[in-house]
Short mmCIF file of C-alpha atoms in Angstrom, two decimals:
data_model
loop_
_atom_site.label_atom_id
_atom_site.label_comp_id
_atom_site.label_asym_id
_atom_site.label_seq_id
_atom_site.Cartn_x
_atom_site.Cartn_y
_atom_site.Cartn_z
CA UNK S 2 14.44 7.38 -7.80
CA UNK S 3 12.65 9.28 -11.04
CA UNK S 4 8.98 10.53 -10.93
CA UNK S 5 8.19 9.10 -14.41
CA UNK S 6 9.43 5.51 -13.43
CA UNK S 7 7.15 5.46 -10.38
CA UNK S 8 4.39 7.21 -11.89
CA UNK S 9 4.34 4.36 -14.35
CA UNK S 10 3.09 2.08 -11.92
CA UNK S 11 -1.07 2.19 -12.04
CA UNK S 12 -1.34 1.35 -8.34
CA UNK S 13 1.22 4.14 -7.41
CA UNK S 14 0.13 6.57 -9.22
CA UNK S 15 -3.28 6.24 -7.83
CA UNK S 16 -2.29 6.39 -4.18
CA UNK S 17 -0.50 9.59 -5.21
CA UNK S 18 -3.17 10.97 -6.99
CA UNK S 19 -5.39 10.40 -3.82
CA UNK S 20 -3.05 12.18 -1.71
CA UNK S 21 -2.06 15.18 -4.24
CA UNK S 22 -4.55 15.13 -7.04
CA UNK S 23 -4.12 16.36 -10.58
CA UNK S 24 -1.75 19.01 -10.02
CA UNK S 25 0.54 17.28 -7.41
CA UNK S 26 1.10 14.42 -10.29
CA UNK S 27 1.60 17.39 -12.83
CA UNK S 28 4.30 18.87 -10.00
CA UNK S 29 5.90 15.26 -9.72
CA UNK S 30 5.87 14.80 -13.22
CA UNK S 31 7.78 18.54 -13.79
CA UNK S 32 9.84 18.31 -11.04
CA UNK S 33 13.58 18.26 -12.07
CA UNK S 34 15.72 15.56 -11.68
CA UNK S 35 18.30 17.11 -9.70
CA UNK S 36 18.49 20.15 -6.90
CA UNK S 37 16.03 21.31 -4.38
CA UNK S 38 13.70 23.98 -5.27
CA UNK S 39 11.80 27.04 -2.90
CA UNK S 40 8.15 26.81 -3.66
CA UNK S 41 8.09 29.70 -5.54
CA UNK S 42 10.89 28.56 -7.97
CA UNK S 43 8.69 25.12 -8.57
CA UNK S 44 5.06 27.46 -9.27
CA UNK S 45 7.31 29.29 -11.61
CA UNK S 46 9.32 26.45 -13.51
CA UNK S 47 6.04 23.97 -13.51
CA UNK S 48 3.52 26.96 -14.12
CA UNK S 49 0.98 25.14 -11.09
CA UNK S 50 -0.34 27.64 -8.36
CA UNK S 51 1.91 28.57 -5.82
CA UNK S 52 -0.85 27.51 -2.84
CA UNK S 53 -1.23 23.74 -5.01
CA UNK S 54 2.48 23.15 -4.87
CA UNK S 55 2.72 24.24 -1.32
CA UNK S 56 -0.48 22.07 -0.48
CA UNK S 57 0.85 19.18 -2.57
CA UNK S 58 4.50 19.72 -0.83
CA UNK S 59 3.07 19.38 2.39
CA UNK S 60 1.04 16.30 1.67
CA UNK S 61 3.66 14.41 0.45
CA UNK S 62 6.22 15.57 3.37
CA UNK S 63 3.61 14.21 5.46
CA UNK S 64 4.15 10.97 3.86
CA UNK S 65 7.93 11.46 4.14
CA UNK S 66 8.14 11.66 -0.11
CA UNK S 67 9.57 14.98 0.26
CA UNK S 68 11.84 16.87 2.50
CA UNK S 69 12.92 20.20 2.88
CA UNK S 70 16.23 21.95 4.02
CA UNK S 71 15.49 25.50 5.79
CA UNK S 72 18.19 28.58 5.20
CA UNK S 73 17.88 31.70 6.76
CA UNK S 74 19.21 34.92 4.88
CA UNK S 75 21.39 36.33 7.50
CA UNK S 76 20.74 40.02 6.04
CA UNK S 77 16.69 40.12 6.01
CA UNK S 78 16.58 36.79 9.06
CA UNK S 79 13.90 35.64 6.17
CA UNK S 80 13.29 31.79 5.90
CA UNK S 81 13.37 29.80 2.94
CA UNK S 82 12.51 26.22 2.47
CA UNK S 83 14.20 24.23 -0.26
CA UNK S 84 12.70 20.97 -1.38
CA UNK S 85 13.19 17.66 -3.15
CA UNK S 86 10.99 14.92 -3.54
CA UNK S 87 11.70 11.61 -1.86
CA UNK S 88 9.92 9.04 -3.93
CA UNK S 89 12.30 6.30 -3.31
CA UNK S 90 10.48 6.19 0.14
CA UNK S 91 7.19 5.28 -1.74
CA UNK S 92 7.39 1.38 -0.86
CA UNK S 93 7.71 2.36 3.08
CA UNK S 94 4.95 4.87 2.60
CA UNK S 95 2.54 2.33 0.98
CA UNK S 96 3.51 -0.46 3.74
CA UNK S 97 2.05 1.88 6.50
CA UNK S 98 -0.92 2.52 4.60
CA UNK S 99 -1.74 -1.45 3.90
CA UNK S 100 -0.76 -1.79 8.03
CA UNK S 101 -3.46 0.84 8.61
CA UNK S 102 -6.06 -0.43 6.47
CA UNK S 103 -5.59 -4.15 6.48
CA UNK S 104 -6.62 -3.40 10.38
CA UNK S 105 -9.96 -1.81 8.95
CA UNK S 106 -10.75 -5.15 6.46
CA UNK S 107 -10.05 -7.40 9.57
CA UNK S 108 -12.76 -5.25 11.52
CA UNK S 109 -15.08 -5.59 8.63
CA UNK S 110 -14.31 -9.18 8.04
CA UNK S 111 -15.73 -9.75 11.49
CA UNK S 112 -18.76 -7.58 11.07
CA UNK S 113 -19.65 -9.73 7.57
CA UNK S 114 -18.92 -12.82 9.89
CA UNK S 115 -20.46 -12.29 12.92
CA UNK S 116 -24.11 -10.72 11.00
CA UNK S 117 -26.59 -12.28 8.77
CA UNK S 118 -27.98 -9.82 6.15
CA UNK S 119 -30.85 -8.59 4.62
CA UNK S 120 -31.78 -6.89 1.41
CA UNK S 121 -34.36 -4.50 0.41
CA UNK S 122 -33.88 -3.83 -3.42
CA UNK S 123 -34.47 -0.19 -2.86
CA UNK S 124 -32.88 0.92 0.30
CA UNK S 125 -29.72 -1.31 0.08
CA UNK S 126 -28.43 -3.98 3.26
CA UNK S 127 -29.36 -4.86 6.71
CA UNK S 128 -28.60 -6.95 9.48
CA UNK S 129 -30.68 -9.59 11.18
CA UNK S 130 -31.04 -7.61 14.42
CA UNK S 131 -32.40 -4.29 11.90
CA UNK S 132 -35.07 -6.45 10.81
CA UNK S 133 -36.24 -9.23 13.16
CA UNK S 134 -38.21 -7.29 15.20
CA UNK S 135 -40.21 -5.36 12.77
CA UNK S 136 -41.38 -8.87 10.76
CA UNK S 137 -38.64 -8.70 8.46
CA UNK S 138 -39.41 -5.25 6.06
CA UNK S 139 -37.30 -2.39 5.56
CA UNK S 140 -36.93 -0.23 8.32
CA UNK S 141 -37.12 2.76 5.62
CA UNK S 142 -39.70 1.84 3.08
CA UNK S 143 -41.13 -1.19 4.84
CA UNK S 144 -41.43 -3.30 1.64
CA UNK S 145 -40.17 -7.40 2.35
CA UNK S 146 -36.64 -8.10 2.79
CA UNK S 147 -35.08 -10.80 1.44
CA UNK S 148 -31.97 -13.04 2.74
CA UNK S 149 -29.05 -11.66 1.48
CA UNK S 150 -25.68 -14.37 0.95
CA UNK S 151 -22.55 -12.43 1.71
CA UNK S 152 -20.52 -15.45 0.89
CA UNK S 153 -18.69 -14.23 -1.97
CA UNK S 154 -18.20 -10.97 -0.55
CA UNK S 155 -16.45 -12.39 2.66
CA UNK S 156 -14.30 -14.93 0.50
CA UNK S 157 -13.00 -11.74 -1.82
CA UNK S 158 -12.22 -9.84 1.87
CA UNK S 159 -10.21 -12.79 3.25
CA UNK S 160 -8.64 -13.12 0.11
CA UNK S 161 -7.53 -9.52 0.22
CA UNK S 162 -6.45 -9.63 3.67
CA UNK S 163 -4.60 -12.67 3.37
CA UNK S 164 -2.65 -11.19 0.42
CA UNK S 165 -1.92 -7.88 2.21
CA UNK S 166 -0.66 -9.96 5.65
CA UNK S 167 1.87 -12.00 3.41
CA UNK S 168 2.76 -8.90 1.65
CA UNK S 169 3.54 -7.02 4.97
CA UNK S 170 5.33 -10.43 6.43
CA UNK S 171 2.42 -10.97 9.09
CA UNK S 172 1.97 -14.90 8.19
CA UNK D 26 26.87 -3.97 -4.04
CA UNK D 27 22.99 -2.12 -3.09
CA UNK D 28 22.03 -3.02 -6.11
CA UNK D 29 23.09 -6.68 -6.00
CA UNK D 30 21.78 -7.00 -2.78
CA UNK D 31 18.04 -5.95 -3.80
CA UNK D 32 18.38 -8.37 -6.66
CA UNK D 33 19.41 -10.84 -4.52
CA UNK D 34 16.15 -10.13 -2.22
CA UNK D 35 14.00 -10.09 -5.32
CA UNK D 36 14.74 -13.50 -6.21
CA UNK D 37 14.32 -14.85 -2.89
CA UNK D 38 10.73 -12.89 -2.31
CA UNK D 39 9.79 -14.55 -5.81
CA UNK D 40 9.55 -17.58 -4.18
CA UNK D 41 7.13 -18.58 -1.70
CA UNK D 42 9.18 -21.37 -0.10
CA UNK D 43 12.36 -19.45 -0.92
CA UNK D 44 15.42 -20.16 -2.69
CA UNK D 45 18.72 -22.67 -2.00
CA UNK D 46 21.64 -20.47 -1.67
CA UNK D 47 23.23 -22.98 -4.18
CA UNK D 48 21.06 -22.42 -6.88
CA UNK D 49 20.49 -18.29 -6.05
CA UNK D 50 24.14 -17.81 -7.05
CA UNK D 51 23.48 -18.78 -10.51
CA UNK D 52 20.40 -17.08 -10.56
CA UNK D 53 22.09 -14.34 -10.24
CA UNK D 54 24.80 -15.09 -12.85
CA UNK D 55 27.63 -14.36 -9.64
CA UNK D 56 29.99 -16.55 -7.60
CA UNK D 57 29.58 -18.65 -5.00
CA UNK D 58 31.54 -16.57 -2.24
CA UNK D 59 29.97 -13.12 -3.86
CA UNK D 60 26.75 -14.94 -2.88
CA UNK D 61 27.55 -15.81 0.72
CA UNK D 62 28.58 -12.69 1.31
CA UNK D 63 25.48 -10.78 0.09
CA UNK D 64 23.26 -13.53 1.72
CA UNK D 65 25.31 -12.89 5.05
CA UNK D 66 24.49 -8.96 4.45
CA UNK D 67 20.80 -9.62 4.08
CA UNK D 68 20.93 -11.91 7.39
CA UNK D 69 22.35 -9.41 9.08
CA UNK D 70 19.73 -7.01 8.34
CA UNK D 71 17.27 -9.24 9.06
CA UNK D 72 15.71 -9.33 5.79
CA UNK D 73 15.61 -13.18 5.20
CA UNK D 74 16.15 -15.84 7.20
CA UNK D 75 18.45 -19.01 6.58
CA UNK D 76 17.61 -22.39 7.16
CA UNK D 77 20.06 -25.29 6.92
CA UNK D 78 18.83 -27.81 4.25
CA UNK D 79 20.23 -31.14 2.88
CA UNK D 80 19.46 -32.92 0.13
CA UNK D 81 21.38 -35.49 -2.15
CA UNK D 82 23.51 -35.09 0.67
CA UNK D 83 24.97 -31.67 0.06
CA UNK D 84 24.80 -29.28 2.60
CA UNK D 85 23.28 -25.44 1.64
CA UNK D 86 20.55 -23.21 2.99
CA UNK D 87 17.15 -22.57 2.49
CA UNK D 88 16.92 -18.51 2.44
CA UNK D 89 13.44 -17.32 2.72
CA UNK D 90 12.37 -13.58 2.73
CA UNK D 91 10.95 -12.23 6.12
CA UNK D 92 8.73 -9.88 3.80
CA UNK D 93 7.40 -10.56 0.53
CA UNK D 94 7.91 -7.96 -2.26
CA UNK D 95 5.14 -5.39 -1.76
CA UNK D 96 2.43 -5.43 -4.39
CA UNK D 97 0.96 -1.84 -4.57
CA UNK D 98 -1.51 -3.22 -6.70
CA UNK D 99 -3.16 -4.58 -3.21
CA UNK D 100 -4.67 -0.93 -2.72
CA UNK D 101 -6.62 -1.45 -5.66
CA UNK D 102 -9.85 -3.07 -6.63
CA UNK D 103 -11.38 -2.96 -9.90
CA UNK D 104 -9.00 -0.03 -10.66
CA UNK D 105 -10.52 1.87 -7.14
CA UNK D 106 -8.15 3.04 -4.67
CA UNK D 107 -9.19 2.17 -1.29
CA UNK D 108 -11.44 4.52 0.23
CA UNK D 109 -9.47 4.15 3.59
CA UNK D 110 -6.68 5.94 2.16
CA UNK D 111 -6.31 9.65 2.75
CA UNK D 112 -9.48 9.45 4.05
CA UNK D 113 -11.13 12.42 6.12
CA UNK D 114 -14.37 11.34 7.12
CA UNK D 115 -15.49 9.66 10.44
CA UNK D 116 -14.26 6.61 10.50
CA UNK D 117 -17.57 3.90 11.09
CA UNK D 118 -16.15 0.49 9.74
CA UNK D 119 -19.63 -0.77 10.21
CA UNK D 120 -21.47 1.80 8.03
CA UNK D 121 -18.87 2.70 5.48
CA UNK D 122 -20.91 2.49 1.77
CA UNK D 123 -17.55 3.68 0.44
CA UNK D 124 -15.84 0.66 1.70
CA UNK D 125 -18.43 -1.14 0.91
CA UNK D 126 -18.42 -0.21 -2.44
CA UNK D 127 -14.78 -1.36 -2.60
CA UNK D 128 -15.50 -4.58 -1.24
CA UNK D 129 -18.19 -5.42 -3.85
CA UNK D 130 -15.50 -4.28 -6.63
CA UNK D 131 -13.37 -6.76 -4.50
CA UNK D 132 -15.64 -9.43 -5.14
CA UNK D 133 -16.20 -8.92 -9.04
CA UNK D 134 -12.30 -8.97 -8.88
CA UNK D 135 -12.01 -12.01 -7.56
CA UNK D 136 -14.98 -13.50 -9.64
CA UNK D 137 -13.65 -12.28 -12.60
CA UNK D 138 -10.12 -14.41 -12.00
#
């Protein structure tokens, strides 16, 4: 799978950018299409700092988006790691991320459903429990708080959770 | 064959209610025998399910994907990626301002639809 095709997708590009930053994306764009390369060769070919190349490769490796083969020099005993990119695994990497963040969204959904919210125009949102015993003033600045209707927020959250669940086949 | 399998799966995933096998081979512009082989492979791999379907006196199968096509766009809201991915902060979902900001973006996206 060519890196260019994968990186054309805005969402996937954002994901990879979160993992490896600007220079990591540059590494992917410049990574030769064929063959396997040591980190030093890649730094030389791409002009990217060696430490950044290593950091990016290991971050990708953790998500199975890069793999290496280790070879040993029989004379010196030195080990060399030869890398190649495995962007064909991007969908399974994203699936794992979605399963992880779906749990967090569901936890937030429960919190939004189980609480009543109040807003201070200066300090932000508080729960009913935060303000009920202090006469509905802001716990930080003591200004009166007003009821905050989270219906729109909750609806959007539920919709996204439903979409992610469907996408993961959890219906 | 692998490419055809992916095309078949994509066609099945594209319809929430699935696709009739008698329609699938027309969608893919292949003959029905070849279509049967592809369908069998997808069933054996557990990627689709095959449900008997009778319509107009003809027996066929409704093919439904077990997983919908992956939608990478679901990690974004307002062009921003969900903060939970590659987050190195201690996770307290109830207090995470980054997550709340992202959910606000989600609500804005929803309102703009």
